[in-house]
PDB file of C-alpha atoms in Angstrom:
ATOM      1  CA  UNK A   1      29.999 -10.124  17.944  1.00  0.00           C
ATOM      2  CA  UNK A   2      33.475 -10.057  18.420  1.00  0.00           C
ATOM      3  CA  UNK A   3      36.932  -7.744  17.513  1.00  0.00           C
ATOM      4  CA  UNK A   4      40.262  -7.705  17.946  1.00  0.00           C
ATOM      5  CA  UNK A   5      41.653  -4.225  19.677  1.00  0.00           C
ATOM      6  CA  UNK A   6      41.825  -1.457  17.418  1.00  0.00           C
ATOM      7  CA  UNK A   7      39.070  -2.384  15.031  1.00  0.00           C
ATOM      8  CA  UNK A   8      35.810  -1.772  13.638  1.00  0.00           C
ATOM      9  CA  UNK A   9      32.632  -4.294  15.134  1.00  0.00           C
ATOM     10  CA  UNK A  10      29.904  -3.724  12.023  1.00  0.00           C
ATOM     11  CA  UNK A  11      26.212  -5.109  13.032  1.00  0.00           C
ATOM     12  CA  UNK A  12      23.694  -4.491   9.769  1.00  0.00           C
ATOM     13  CA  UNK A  13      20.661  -5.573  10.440  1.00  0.00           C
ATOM     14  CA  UNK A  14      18.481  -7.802   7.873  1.00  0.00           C
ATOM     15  CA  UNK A  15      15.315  -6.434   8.861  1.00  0.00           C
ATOM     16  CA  UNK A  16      15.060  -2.361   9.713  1.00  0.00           C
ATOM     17  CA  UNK A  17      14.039  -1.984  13.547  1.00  0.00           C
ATOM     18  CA  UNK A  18      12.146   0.542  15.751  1.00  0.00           C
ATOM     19  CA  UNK A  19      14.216   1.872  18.452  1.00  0.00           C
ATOM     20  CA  UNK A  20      14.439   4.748  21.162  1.00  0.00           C
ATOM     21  CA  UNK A  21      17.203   3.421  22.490  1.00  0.00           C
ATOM     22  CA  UNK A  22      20.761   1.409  21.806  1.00  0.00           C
ATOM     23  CA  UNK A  23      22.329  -0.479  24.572  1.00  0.00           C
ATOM     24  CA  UNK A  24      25.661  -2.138  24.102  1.00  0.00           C
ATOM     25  CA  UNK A  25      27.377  -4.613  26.360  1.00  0.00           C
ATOM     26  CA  UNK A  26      30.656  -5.254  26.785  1.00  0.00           C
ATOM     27  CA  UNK A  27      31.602  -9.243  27.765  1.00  0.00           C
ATOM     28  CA  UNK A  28      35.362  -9.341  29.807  1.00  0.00           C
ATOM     29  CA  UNK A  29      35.794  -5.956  29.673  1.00  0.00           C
ATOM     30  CA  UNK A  30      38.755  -6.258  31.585  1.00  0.00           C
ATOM     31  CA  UNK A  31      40.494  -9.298  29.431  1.00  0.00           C
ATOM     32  CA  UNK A  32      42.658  -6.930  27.289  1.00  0.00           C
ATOM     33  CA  UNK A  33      46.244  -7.416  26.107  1.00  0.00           C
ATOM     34  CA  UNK A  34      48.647  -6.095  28.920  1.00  0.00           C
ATOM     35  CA  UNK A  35      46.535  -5.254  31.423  1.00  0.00           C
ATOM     36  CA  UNK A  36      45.144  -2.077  29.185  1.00  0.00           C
ATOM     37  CA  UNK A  37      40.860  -2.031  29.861  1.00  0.00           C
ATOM     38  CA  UNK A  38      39.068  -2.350  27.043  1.00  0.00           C
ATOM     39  CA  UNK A  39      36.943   1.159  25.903  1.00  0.00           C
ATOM     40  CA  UNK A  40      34.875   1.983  22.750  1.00  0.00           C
ATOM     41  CA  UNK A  41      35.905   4.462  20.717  1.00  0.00           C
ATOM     42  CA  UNK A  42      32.847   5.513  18.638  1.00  0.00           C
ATOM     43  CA  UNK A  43      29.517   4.256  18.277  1.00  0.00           C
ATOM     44  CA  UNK A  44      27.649   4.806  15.361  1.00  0.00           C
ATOM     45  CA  UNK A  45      24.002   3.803  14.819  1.00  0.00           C
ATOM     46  CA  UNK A  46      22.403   4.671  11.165  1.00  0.00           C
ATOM     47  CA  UNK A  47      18.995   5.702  10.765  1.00  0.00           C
ATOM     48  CA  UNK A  48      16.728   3.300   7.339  1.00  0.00           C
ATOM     49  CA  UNK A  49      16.323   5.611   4.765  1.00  0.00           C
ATOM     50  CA  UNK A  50      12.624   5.677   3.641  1.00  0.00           C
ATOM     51  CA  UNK A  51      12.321   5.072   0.013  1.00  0.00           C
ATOM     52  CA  UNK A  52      10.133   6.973  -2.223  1.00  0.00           C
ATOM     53  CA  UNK A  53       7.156   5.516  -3.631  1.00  0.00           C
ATOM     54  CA  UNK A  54       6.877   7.410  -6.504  1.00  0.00           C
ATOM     55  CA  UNK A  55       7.338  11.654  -7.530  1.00  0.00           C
ATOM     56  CA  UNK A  56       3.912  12.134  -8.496  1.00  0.00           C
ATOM     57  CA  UNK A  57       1.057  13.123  -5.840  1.00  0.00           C
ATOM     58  CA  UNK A  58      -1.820  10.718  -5.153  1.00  0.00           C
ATOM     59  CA  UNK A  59      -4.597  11.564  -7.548  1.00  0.00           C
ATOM     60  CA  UNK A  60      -6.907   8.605  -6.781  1.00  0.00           C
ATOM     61  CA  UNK A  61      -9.650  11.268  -5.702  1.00  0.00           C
ATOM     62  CA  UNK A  62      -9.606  12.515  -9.345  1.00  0.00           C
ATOM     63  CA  UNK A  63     -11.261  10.010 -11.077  1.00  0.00           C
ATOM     64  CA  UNK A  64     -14.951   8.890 -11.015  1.00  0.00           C
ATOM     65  CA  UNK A  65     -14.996   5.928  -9.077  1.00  0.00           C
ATOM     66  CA  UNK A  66     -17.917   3.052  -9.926  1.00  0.00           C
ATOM     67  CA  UNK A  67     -18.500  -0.776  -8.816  1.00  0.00           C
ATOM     68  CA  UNK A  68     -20.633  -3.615  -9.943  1.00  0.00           C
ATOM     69  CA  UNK A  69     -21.073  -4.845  -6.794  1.00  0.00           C
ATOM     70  CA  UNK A  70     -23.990  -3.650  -4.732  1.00  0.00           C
ATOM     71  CA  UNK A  71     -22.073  -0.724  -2.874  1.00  0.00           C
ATOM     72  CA  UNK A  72     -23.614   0.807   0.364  1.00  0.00           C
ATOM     73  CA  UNK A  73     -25.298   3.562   0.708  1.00  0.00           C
ATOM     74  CA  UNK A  74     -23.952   5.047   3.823  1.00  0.00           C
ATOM     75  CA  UNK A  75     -20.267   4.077   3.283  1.00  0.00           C
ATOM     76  CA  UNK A  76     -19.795   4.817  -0.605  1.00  0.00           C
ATOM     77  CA  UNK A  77     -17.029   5.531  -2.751  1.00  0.00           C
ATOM     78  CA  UNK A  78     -15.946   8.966  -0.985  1.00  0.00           C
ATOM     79  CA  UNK A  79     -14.374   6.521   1.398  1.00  0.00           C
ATOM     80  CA  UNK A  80     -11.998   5.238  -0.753  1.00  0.00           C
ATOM     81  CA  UNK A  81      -9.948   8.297  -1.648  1.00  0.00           C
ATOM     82  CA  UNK A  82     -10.566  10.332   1.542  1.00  0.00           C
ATOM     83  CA  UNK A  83      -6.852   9.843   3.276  1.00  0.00           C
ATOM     84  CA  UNK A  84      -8.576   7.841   6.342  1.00  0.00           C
ATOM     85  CA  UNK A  85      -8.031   4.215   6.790  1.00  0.00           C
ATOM     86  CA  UNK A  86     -10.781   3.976   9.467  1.00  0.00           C
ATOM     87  CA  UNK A  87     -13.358   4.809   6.906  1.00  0.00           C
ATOM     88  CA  UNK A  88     -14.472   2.067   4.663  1.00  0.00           C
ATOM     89  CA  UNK A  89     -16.051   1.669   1.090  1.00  0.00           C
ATOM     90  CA  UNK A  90     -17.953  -1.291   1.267  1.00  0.00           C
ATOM     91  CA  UNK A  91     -18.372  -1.528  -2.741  1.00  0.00           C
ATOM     92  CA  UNK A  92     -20.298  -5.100  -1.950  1.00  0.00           C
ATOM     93  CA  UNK A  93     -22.793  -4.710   1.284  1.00  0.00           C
ATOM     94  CA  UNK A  94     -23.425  -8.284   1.447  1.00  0.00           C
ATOM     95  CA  UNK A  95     -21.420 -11.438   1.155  1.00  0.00           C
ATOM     96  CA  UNK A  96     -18.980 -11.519  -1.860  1.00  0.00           C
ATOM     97  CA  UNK A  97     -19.397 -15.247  -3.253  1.00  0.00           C
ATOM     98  CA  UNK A  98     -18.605 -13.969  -7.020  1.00  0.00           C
ATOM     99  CA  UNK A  99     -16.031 -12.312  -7.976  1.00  0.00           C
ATOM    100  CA  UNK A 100     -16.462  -8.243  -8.104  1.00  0.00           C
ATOM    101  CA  UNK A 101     -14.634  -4.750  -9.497  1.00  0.00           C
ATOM    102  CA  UNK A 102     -14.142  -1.371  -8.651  1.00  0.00           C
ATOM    103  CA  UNK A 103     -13.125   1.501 -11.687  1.00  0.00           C
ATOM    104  CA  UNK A 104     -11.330   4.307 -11.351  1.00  0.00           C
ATOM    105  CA  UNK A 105     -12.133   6.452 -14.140  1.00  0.00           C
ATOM    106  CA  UNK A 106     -10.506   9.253 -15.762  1.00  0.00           C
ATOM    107  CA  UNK A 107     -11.427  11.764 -18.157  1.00  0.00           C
ATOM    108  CA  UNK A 108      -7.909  12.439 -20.063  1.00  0.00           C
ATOM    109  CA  UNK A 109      -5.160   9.568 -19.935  1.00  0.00           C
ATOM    110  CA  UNK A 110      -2.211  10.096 -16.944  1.00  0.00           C
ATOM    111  CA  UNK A 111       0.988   9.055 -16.400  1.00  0.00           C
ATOM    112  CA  UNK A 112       0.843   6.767 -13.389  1.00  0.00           C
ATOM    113  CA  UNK A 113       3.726   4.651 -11.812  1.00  0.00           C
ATOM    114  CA  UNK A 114       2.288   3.147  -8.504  1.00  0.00           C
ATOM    115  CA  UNK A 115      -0.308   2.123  -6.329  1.00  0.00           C
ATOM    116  CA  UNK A 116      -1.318   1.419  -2.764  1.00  0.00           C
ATOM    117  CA  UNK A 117      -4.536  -0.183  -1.666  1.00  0.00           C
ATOM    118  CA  UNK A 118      -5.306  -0.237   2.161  1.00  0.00           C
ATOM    119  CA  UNK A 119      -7.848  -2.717   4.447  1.00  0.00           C
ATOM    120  CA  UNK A 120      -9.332  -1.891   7.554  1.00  0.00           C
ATOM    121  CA  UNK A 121      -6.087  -2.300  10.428  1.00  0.00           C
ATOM    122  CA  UNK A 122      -7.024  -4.630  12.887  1.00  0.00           C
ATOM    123  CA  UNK A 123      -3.417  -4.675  14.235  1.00  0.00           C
ATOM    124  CA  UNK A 124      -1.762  -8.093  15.597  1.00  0.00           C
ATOM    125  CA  UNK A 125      -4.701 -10.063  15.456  1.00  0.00           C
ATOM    126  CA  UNK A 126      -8.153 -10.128  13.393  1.00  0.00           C
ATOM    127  CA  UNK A 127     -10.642 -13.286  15.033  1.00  0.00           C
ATOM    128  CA  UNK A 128     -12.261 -13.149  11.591  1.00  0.00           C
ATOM    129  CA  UNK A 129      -9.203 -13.508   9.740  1.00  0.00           C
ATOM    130  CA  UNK A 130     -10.740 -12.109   6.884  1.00  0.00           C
ATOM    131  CA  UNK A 131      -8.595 -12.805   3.840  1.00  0.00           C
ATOM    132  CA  UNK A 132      -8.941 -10.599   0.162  1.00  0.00           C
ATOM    133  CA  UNK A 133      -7.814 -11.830  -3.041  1.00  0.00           C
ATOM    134  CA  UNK A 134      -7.433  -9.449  -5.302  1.00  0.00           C
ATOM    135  CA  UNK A 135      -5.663  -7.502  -8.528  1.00  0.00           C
ATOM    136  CA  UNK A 136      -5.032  -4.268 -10.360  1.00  0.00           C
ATOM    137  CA  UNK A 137      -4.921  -4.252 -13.721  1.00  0.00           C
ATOM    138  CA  UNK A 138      -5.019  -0.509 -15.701  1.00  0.00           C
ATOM    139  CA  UNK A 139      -5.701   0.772 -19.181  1.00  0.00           C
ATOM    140  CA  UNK A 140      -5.485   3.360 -21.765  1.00  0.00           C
ATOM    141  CA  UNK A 141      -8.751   2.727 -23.345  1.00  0.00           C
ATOM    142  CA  UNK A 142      -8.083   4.830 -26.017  1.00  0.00           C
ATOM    143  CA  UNK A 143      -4.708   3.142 -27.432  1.00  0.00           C
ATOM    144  CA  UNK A 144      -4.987  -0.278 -25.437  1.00  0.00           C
ATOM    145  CA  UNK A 145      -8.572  -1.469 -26.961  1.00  0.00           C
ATOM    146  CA  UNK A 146      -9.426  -3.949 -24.257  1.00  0.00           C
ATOM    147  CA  UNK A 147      -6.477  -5.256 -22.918  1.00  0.00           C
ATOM    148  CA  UNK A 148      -5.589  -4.341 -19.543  1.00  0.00           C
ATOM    149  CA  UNK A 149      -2.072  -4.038 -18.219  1.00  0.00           C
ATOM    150  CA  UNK A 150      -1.810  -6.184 -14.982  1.00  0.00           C
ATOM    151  CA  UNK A 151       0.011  -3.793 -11.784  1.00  0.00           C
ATOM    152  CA  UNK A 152      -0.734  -7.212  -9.480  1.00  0.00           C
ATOM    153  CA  UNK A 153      -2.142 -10.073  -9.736  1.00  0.00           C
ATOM    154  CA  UNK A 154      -3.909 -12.639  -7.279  1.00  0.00           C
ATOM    155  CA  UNK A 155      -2.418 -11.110  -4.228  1.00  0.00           C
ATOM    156  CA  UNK A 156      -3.927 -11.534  -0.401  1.00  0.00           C
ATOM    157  CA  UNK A 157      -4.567  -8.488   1.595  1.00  0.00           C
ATOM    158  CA  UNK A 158      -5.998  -8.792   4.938  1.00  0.00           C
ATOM    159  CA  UNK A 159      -6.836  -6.322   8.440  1.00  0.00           C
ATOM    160  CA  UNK A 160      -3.416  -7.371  10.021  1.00  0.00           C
ATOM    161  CA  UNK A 161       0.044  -8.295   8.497  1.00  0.00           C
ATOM    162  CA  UNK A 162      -1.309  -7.434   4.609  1.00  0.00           C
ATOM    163  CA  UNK A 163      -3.394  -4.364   5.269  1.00  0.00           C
ATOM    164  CA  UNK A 164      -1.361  -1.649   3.238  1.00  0.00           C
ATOM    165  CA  UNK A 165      -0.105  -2.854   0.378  1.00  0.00           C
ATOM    166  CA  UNK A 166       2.312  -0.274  -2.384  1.00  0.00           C
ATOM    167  CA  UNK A 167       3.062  -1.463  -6.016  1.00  0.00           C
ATOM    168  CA  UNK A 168       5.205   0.450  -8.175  1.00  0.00           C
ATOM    169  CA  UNK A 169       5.464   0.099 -12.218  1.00  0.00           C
ATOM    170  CA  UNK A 170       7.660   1.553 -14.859  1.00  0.00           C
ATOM    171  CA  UNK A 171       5.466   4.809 -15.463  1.00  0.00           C
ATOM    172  CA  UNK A 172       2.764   3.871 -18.512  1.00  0.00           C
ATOM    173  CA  UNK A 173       0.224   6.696 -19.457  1.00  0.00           C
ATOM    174  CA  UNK A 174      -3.594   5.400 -18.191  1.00  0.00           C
ATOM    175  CA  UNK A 175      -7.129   6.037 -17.857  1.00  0.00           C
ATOM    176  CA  UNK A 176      -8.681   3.132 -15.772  1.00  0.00           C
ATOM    177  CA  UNK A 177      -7.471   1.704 -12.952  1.00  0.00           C
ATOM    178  CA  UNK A 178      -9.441  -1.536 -11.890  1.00  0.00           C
ATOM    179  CA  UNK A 179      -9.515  -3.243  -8.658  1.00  0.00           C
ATOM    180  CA  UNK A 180     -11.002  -6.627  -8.778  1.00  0.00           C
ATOM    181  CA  UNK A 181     -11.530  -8.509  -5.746  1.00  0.00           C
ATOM    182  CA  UNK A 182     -11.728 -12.020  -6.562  1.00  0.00           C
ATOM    183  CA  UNK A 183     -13.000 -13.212  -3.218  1.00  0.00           C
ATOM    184  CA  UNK A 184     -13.704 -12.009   0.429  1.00  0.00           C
ATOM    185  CA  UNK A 185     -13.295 -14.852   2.673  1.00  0.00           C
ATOM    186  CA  UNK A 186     -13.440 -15.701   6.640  1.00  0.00           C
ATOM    187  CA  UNK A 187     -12.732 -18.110   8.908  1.00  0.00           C
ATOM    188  CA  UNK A 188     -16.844 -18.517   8.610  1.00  0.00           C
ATOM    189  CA  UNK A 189     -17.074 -18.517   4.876  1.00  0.00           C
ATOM    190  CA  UNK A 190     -17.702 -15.657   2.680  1.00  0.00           C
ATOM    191  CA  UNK A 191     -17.097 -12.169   3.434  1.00  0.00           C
ATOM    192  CA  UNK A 192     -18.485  -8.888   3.683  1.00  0.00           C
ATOM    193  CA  UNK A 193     -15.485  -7.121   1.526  1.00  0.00           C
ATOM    194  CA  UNK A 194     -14.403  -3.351   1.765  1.00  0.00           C
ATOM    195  CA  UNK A 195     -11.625  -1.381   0.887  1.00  0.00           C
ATOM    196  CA  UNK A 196     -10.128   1.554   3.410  1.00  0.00           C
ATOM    197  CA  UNK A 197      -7.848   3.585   0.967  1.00  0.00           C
ATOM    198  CA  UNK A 198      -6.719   3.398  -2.505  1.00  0.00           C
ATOM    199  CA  UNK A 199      -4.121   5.583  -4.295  1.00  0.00           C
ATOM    200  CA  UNK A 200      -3.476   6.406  -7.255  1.00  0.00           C
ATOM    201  CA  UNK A 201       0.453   8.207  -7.853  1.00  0.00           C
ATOM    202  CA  UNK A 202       0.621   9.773 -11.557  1.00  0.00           C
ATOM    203  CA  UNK A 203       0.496  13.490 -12.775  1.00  0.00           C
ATOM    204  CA  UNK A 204      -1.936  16.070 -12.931  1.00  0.00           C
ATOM    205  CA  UNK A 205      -4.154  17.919 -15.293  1.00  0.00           C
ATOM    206  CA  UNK A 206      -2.971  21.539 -15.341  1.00  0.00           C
ATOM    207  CA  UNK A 207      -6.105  23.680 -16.423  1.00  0.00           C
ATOM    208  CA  UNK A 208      -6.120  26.838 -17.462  1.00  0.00           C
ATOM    209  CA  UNK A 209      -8.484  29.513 -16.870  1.00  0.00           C
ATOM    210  CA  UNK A 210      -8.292  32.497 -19.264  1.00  0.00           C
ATOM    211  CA  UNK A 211     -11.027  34.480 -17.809  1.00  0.00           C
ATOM    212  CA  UNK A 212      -9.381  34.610 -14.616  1.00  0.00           C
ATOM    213  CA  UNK A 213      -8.595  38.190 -12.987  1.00  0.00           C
TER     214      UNK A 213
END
């Protein structure tokens, strides 16, 4: 990057950076008009912003949570809404080679406007490369008969670049939420699918307790 003396050098970055650290360099420092040296005047660096994903808390671990596939035993549903991405609800314990669902289920409709759904984090590299297609669709089965409103649709999640993925909506009142994983695949064929996290952002139930002291 280059300026002329007595002006501002502006460097925006397209893609937000991690940094502990900002080095500059100056090329002939020494080249300026007259003989004056060339100095900097001001450096300013600005921090990314991060963006809100919605105003309402997560109340995934509200709802009654149920699967057709043939969930596991030791690794159930509690894993899906317990805030850990190392724990896993394997909602199939076998290999997926038809296409399953998981439900979210509420008891009284609730404005929702997003949703993230998590994988296992493998990092840089997974030697599986297991691959997830999947969407979200959610309902008010009270107003919406059986339509379902689609939040995503055939999108691939996987344990490195794709492991936590956010979708925000225009807020919509709902009581079903509905993962369905189309297919679990690896590099060897069919997979053994499971979901780390899910969350559900909308509002809560207030409830009232008139007997309390």
């Amino acid at each position: 990057t280059t300026a002329a003396p007595n002006s501002d050098a502006v460097i925006a970055l397209d893609i937000p950076v991690s940094a502990t650290h900002i080095y500059v360099s100056l090329s002939d420092a020494n080249g300026a008009v007259n003989g004056q040296t060339i100095a900097i005047k001001e450096i300013e660096v600005y921090e990314a912003i991060d963006v809100e994903l919605s105003a309402y808390n997560n109340i995934a671990a509200q709802a009654v949570i149920t699967t057709d596939g043939s969930a596991s035993q030791k690794e159930g549903s509690a894993n899906l809404v317990d805030k850990n991405q190392s724990t896993l609800y394997k909602f199939h314990d076998a290999q997926q080679t038809s296409e399953k669902f998981i439900l979210l289920s509420y008891a009284e409709a609730r404005t929702m406007d997003a949703v993230v759904i998590k994988f296992e984090d493998y990092g840089n590299s997974d030697s599986l490369n297991f691959q997830f297609n999947y969407s979200i669709l959610a309902q008010n089965s009270k107003t919406d008969g059986s339509n379902w409103d689609v939040i995503c649709e055939n999108q691939i999640g996987n344990r490195t670049t794709a492991s936590n993925n956010e979708y925000s909506f225009n807020a919509k009142t709902y009581d079903k939420v509905k993962i369905v994983m189309h297919s679990c695949t690896t590099k060897n064929g069919y997979g053994w699918p499971a979901i780390a996290e899910f969350e559900v952002y909308g509002n809560e139930i207030v409830v009232e307790d008139n007997e309390a002291v």
